[in-house]
C-alpha atoms as one frame of an Amber mdcrd trajectory, in Angstrom:
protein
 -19.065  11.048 -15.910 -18.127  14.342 -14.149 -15.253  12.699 -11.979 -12.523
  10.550 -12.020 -11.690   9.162  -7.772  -8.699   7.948  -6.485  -7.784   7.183
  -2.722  -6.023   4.866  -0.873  -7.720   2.117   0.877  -7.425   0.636   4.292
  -8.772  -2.776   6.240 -11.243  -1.884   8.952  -9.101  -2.844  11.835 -11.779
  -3.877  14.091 -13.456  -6.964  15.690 -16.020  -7.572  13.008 -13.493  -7.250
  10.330 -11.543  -9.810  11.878 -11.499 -12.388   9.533 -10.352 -10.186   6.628
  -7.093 -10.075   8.802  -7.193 -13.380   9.073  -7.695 -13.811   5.446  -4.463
 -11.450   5.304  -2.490 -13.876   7.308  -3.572 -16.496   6.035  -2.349 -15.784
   2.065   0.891 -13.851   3.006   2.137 -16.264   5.733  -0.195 -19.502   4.902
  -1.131 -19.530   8.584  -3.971 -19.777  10.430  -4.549 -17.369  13.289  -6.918
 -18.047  16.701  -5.918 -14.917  18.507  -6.042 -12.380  15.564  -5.489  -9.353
  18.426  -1.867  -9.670  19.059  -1.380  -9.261  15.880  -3.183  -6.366  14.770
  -4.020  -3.177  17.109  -7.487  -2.469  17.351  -7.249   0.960  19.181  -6.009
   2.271  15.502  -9.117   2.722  13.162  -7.654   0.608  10.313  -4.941  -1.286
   8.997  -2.413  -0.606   5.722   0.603  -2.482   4.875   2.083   0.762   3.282
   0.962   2.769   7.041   2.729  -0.231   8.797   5.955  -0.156   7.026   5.736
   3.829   7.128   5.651   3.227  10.830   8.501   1.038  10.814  11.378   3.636
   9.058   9.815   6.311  11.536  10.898   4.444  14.304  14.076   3.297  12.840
  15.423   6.433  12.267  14.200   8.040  15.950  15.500   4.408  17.618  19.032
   4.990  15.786  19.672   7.923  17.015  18.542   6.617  20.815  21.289   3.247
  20.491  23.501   5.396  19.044  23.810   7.467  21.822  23.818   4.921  24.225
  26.664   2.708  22.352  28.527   6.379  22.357  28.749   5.896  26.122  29.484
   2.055  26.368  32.187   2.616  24.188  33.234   6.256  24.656  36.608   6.434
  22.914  34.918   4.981  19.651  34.116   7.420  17.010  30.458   7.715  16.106
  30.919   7.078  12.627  32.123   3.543  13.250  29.414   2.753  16.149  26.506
   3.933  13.231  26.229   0.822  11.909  25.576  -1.019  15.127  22.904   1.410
  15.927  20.949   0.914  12.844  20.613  -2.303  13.144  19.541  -2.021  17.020
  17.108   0.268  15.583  15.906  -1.446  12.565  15.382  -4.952  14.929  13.359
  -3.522  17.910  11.553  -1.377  15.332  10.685  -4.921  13.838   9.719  -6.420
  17.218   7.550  -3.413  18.091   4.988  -4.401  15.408   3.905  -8.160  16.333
   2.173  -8.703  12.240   6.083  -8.056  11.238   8.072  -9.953  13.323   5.462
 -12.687  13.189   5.622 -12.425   9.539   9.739 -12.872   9.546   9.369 -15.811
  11.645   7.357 -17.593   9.328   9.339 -16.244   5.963  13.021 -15.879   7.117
  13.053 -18.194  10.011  16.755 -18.790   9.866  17.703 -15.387   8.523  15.817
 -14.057  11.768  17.448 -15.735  14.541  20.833 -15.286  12.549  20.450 -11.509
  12.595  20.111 -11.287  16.250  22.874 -13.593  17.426  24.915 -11.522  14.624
  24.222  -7.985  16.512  25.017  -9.977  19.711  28.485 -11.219  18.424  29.193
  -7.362  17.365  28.364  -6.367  20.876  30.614  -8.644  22.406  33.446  -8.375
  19.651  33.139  -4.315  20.298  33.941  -5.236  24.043  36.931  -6.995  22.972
  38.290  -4.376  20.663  37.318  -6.755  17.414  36.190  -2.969  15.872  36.676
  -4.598  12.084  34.885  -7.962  12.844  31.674  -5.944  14.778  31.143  -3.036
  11.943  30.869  -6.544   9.932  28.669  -8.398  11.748  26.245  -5.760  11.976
  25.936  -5.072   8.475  25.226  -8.480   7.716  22.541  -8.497  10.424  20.774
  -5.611   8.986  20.878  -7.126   5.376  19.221  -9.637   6.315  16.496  -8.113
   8.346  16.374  -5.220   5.767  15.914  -8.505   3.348  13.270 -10.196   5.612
  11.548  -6.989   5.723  11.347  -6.480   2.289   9.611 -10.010   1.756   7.347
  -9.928   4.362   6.016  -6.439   3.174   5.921  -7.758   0.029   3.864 -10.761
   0.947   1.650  -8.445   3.060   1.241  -6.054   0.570  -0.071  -8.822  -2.173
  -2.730 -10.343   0.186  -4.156  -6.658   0.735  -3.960  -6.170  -2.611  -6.338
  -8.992  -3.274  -8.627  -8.859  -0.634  -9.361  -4.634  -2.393  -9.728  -6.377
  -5.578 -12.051  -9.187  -4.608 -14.285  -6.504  -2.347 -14.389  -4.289  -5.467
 -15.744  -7.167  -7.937 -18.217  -8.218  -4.888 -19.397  -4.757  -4.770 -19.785
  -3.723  -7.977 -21.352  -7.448  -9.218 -24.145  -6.601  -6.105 -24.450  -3.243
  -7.972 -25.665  -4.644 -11.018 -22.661  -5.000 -13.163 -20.797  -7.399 -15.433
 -17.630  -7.565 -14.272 -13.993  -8.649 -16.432 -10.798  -8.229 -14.783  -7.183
  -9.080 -15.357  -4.101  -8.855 -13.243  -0.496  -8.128 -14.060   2.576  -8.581
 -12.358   5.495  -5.878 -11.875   8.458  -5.081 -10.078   6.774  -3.280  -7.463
   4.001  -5.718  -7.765   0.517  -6.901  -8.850  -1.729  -4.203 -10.588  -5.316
  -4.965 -11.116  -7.600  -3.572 -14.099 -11.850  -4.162 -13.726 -14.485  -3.179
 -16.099 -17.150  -3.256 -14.682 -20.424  -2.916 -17.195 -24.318  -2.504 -17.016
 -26.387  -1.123 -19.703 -24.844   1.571 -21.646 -22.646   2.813 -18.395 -19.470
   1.364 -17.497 -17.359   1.643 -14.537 -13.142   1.528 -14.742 -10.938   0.328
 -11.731  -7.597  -0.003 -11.034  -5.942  -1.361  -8.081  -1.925  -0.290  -7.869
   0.843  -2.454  -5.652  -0.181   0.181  -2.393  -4.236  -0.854  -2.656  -4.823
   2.654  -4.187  -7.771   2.241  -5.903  -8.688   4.483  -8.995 -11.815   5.216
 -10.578 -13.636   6.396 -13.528 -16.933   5.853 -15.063 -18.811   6.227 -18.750
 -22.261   7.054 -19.552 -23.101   9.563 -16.654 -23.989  12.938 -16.926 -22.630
  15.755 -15.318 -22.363  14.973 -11.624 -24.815  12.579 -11.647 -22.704   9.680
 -11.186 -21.927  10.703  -7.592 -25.387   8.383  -5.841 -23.032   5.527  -7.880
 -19.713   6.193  -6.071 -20.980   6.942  -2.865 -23.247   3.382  -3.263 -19.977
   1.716  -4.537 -18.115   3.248  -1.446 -20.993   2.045   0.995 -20.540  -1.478
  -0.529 -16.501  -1.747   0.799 -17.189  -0.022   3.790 -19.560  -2.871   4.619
 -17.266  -5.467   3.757 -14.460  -3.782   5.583 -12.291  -1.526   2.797 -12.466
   1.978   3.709 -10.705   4.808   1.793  -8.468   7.165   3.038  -7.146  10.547
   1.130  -9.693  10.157  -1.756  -9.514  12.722  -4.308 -12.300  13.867  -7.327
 -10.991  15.139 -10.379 -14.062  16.638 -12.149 -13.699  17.343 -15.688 -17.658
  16.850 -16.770 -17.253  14.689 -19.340 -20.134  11.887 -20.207 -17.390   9.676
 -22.150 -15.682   9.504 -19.277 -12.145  10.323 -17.981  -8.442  10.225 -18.476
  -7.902   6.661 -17.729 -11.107   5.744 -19.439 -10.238   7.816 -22.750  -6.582
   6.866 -23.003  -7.234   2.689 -22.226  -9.706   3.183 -25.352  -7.103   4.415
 -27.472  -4.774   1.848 -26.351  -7.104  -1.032 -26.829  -7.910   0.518 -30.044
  -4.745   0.833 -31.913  -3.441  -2.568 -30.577  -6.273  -4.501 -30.339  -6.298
  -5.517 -26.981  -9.108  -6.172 -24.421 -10.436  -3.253 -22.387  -8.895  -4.648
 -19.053  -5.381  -5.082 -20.509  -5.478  -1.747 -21.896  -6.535  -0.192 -18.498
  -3.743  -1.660 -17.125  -1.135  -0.843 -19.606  -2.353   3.100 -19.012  -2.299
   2.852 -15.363   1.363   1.127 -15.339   3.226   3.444 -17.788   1.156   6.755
 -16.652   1.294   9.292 -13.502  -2.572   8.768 -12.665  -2.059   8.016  -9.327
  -0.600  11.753  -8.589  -2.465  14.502  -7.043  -3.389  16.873  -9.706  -1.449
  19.653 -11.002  -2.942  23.728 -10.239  -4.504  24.110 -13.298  -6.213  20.528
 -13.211  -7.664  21.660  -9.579  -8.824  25.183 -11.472 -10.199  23.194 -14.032
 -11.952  20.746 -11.489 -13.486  23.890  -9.413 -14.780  25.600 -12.856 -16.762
  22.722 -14.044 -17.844  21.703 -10.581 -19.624  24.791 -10.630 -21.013  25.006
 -13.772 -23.001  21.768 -12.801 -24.026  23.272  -9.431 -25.343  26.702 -11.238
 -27.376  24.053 -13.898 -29.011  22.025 -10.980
């Protein structure tokens, strides 16, 4: 193996991949969508739960500052400071509301904890009017607890179902490819990782699928660069069945025993005995392997890159 890939993957967010956003409705909210469209927005090229909650603190922070200055007005012999909270959670809801997948998604999860939020801000409004400064700075807080709360599950939930639907597309593809495939899943606090080995022959293929759907990659048994028709197949595979990859990065290092993750899960499932998927996972958890590469790791990358080129 000459490379090790990483990237982050995406759901094609188009018609014909339609029902994989079903199937992502479907296992974070356990609901079954006709009208899949207002949901998702097709005039974007493809859909990530860590894009869409990117998206969302954007606009918070450029909405806050847009109620803020509005409240300043209303209520022009307040002091900014104390009208802050107010405007955050302005932002934070309408930022919500602009993306239909999230506010459906809080409606389904945090039902009462939604509605609750928005009669809160509405109570602070009208308790600001009145003079109530101590009982509206409270009420707002509490509202944007709770949506920051109902957020957090709904991204979570969101986040999972992606996760799954990358891992199930991988096995598909790589079973089609030829290849035996073991996995095994682990659970932690920023949620599920997801080892496969994938074997055929005497070459191997190692994935692992983080919380965010990055996907990482590294394969046995190649040599040289010759494992590139194999990735580029692999990558044809997800496209097909609606996983793209976005930011994808090589790290050559030439190397027919494969790479990093491949050389340290050995060691791992070596000295304690463990199967190969558990050790990937146990490597990919505690490591940095998910970080671009350092200078010297790029110089590296380049040197041997070329060396194959000048042997072909």
């Amino acid at each position: 193996m000459s490379e090790r890939f990483v990237a982050t993957t995406e759901i094609v967010s188009t018609g014909q991949s339609s029902s994989l956003l079903s199937d992502i409705i479907a296992a974070a909210f356990g609901a079954l969508i006709g009208d899949i469209a207002r949901l998702f927005d097709f005039s974007a090229p493809a859909y990530s739960t860590e894009e869409l909650l990117r998206q969302v603190r954007i606009s918070t922070r450029q909405l806050a500052s847009v109620h803020l200055n509005a409240l300043s007005q209303q209520f022009p012999k307040l002091p900014k400071t104390h009208l802050q909270p107010l405007a955050n959670a302005q932002a934070l809801l309408q930022s919500i509301k602009n993306q239909p997948l999230l506010s459906f998604g809080m409606q389904k999860v945090k039902p009462q904890e939604w509605e609750t939020a928005q009669r809160l801000l509405i109570n602070a409004q009208h308790q600001w009017q009145r003079g109530g400064l101590t009982d509206a700075v409270k009420s707002a807080r509490q509202a944007q607890r709770l949506l920051a709360s109902g957020l957090r599950e709904v991204h979570t939930r969101l986040a999972e179902a992606q996760h799954q639907i990358v891992v199930n597309s991988t096995k598909e593809s790589l079973q089609e490819m030829g290849y035996k495939v073991h996995t095994q899943s682990a659970c932690s606090p920023v949620g599920s990782w997801t080892a496969l080995w994938a074997t055929k022959g005497a070459k191997a293929i190692a994935v692992v699928v983080s919380p965010k759907s990055q996907l990482m990659m590294d394969m046995i048994g190649w040599e040289g660069t010759t494992c590139q028709a194999e990735l580029i197949a692999f990558r044809q595979r997800m496209t097909q069945k609606g996983v793209q990859f976005r930011e994808g990065r090589r790290y050559y290092h030439g190397r027919r025993e494969g790479g990093l993750l491949i050389q340290e899960a050995a060691k791992v499932a070596r000295e304690n005995r463990v199967p190969f998927t558990q050790a990937l996972l146990q490597v990919a958890c505690r490591g940095r392997l998910f970080e671009q590469q350092n200078e010297q790791q790029r110089r590296q990358s380049a040197a041997i890159l070329v060396q194959q080129r000048l042997k072909t």
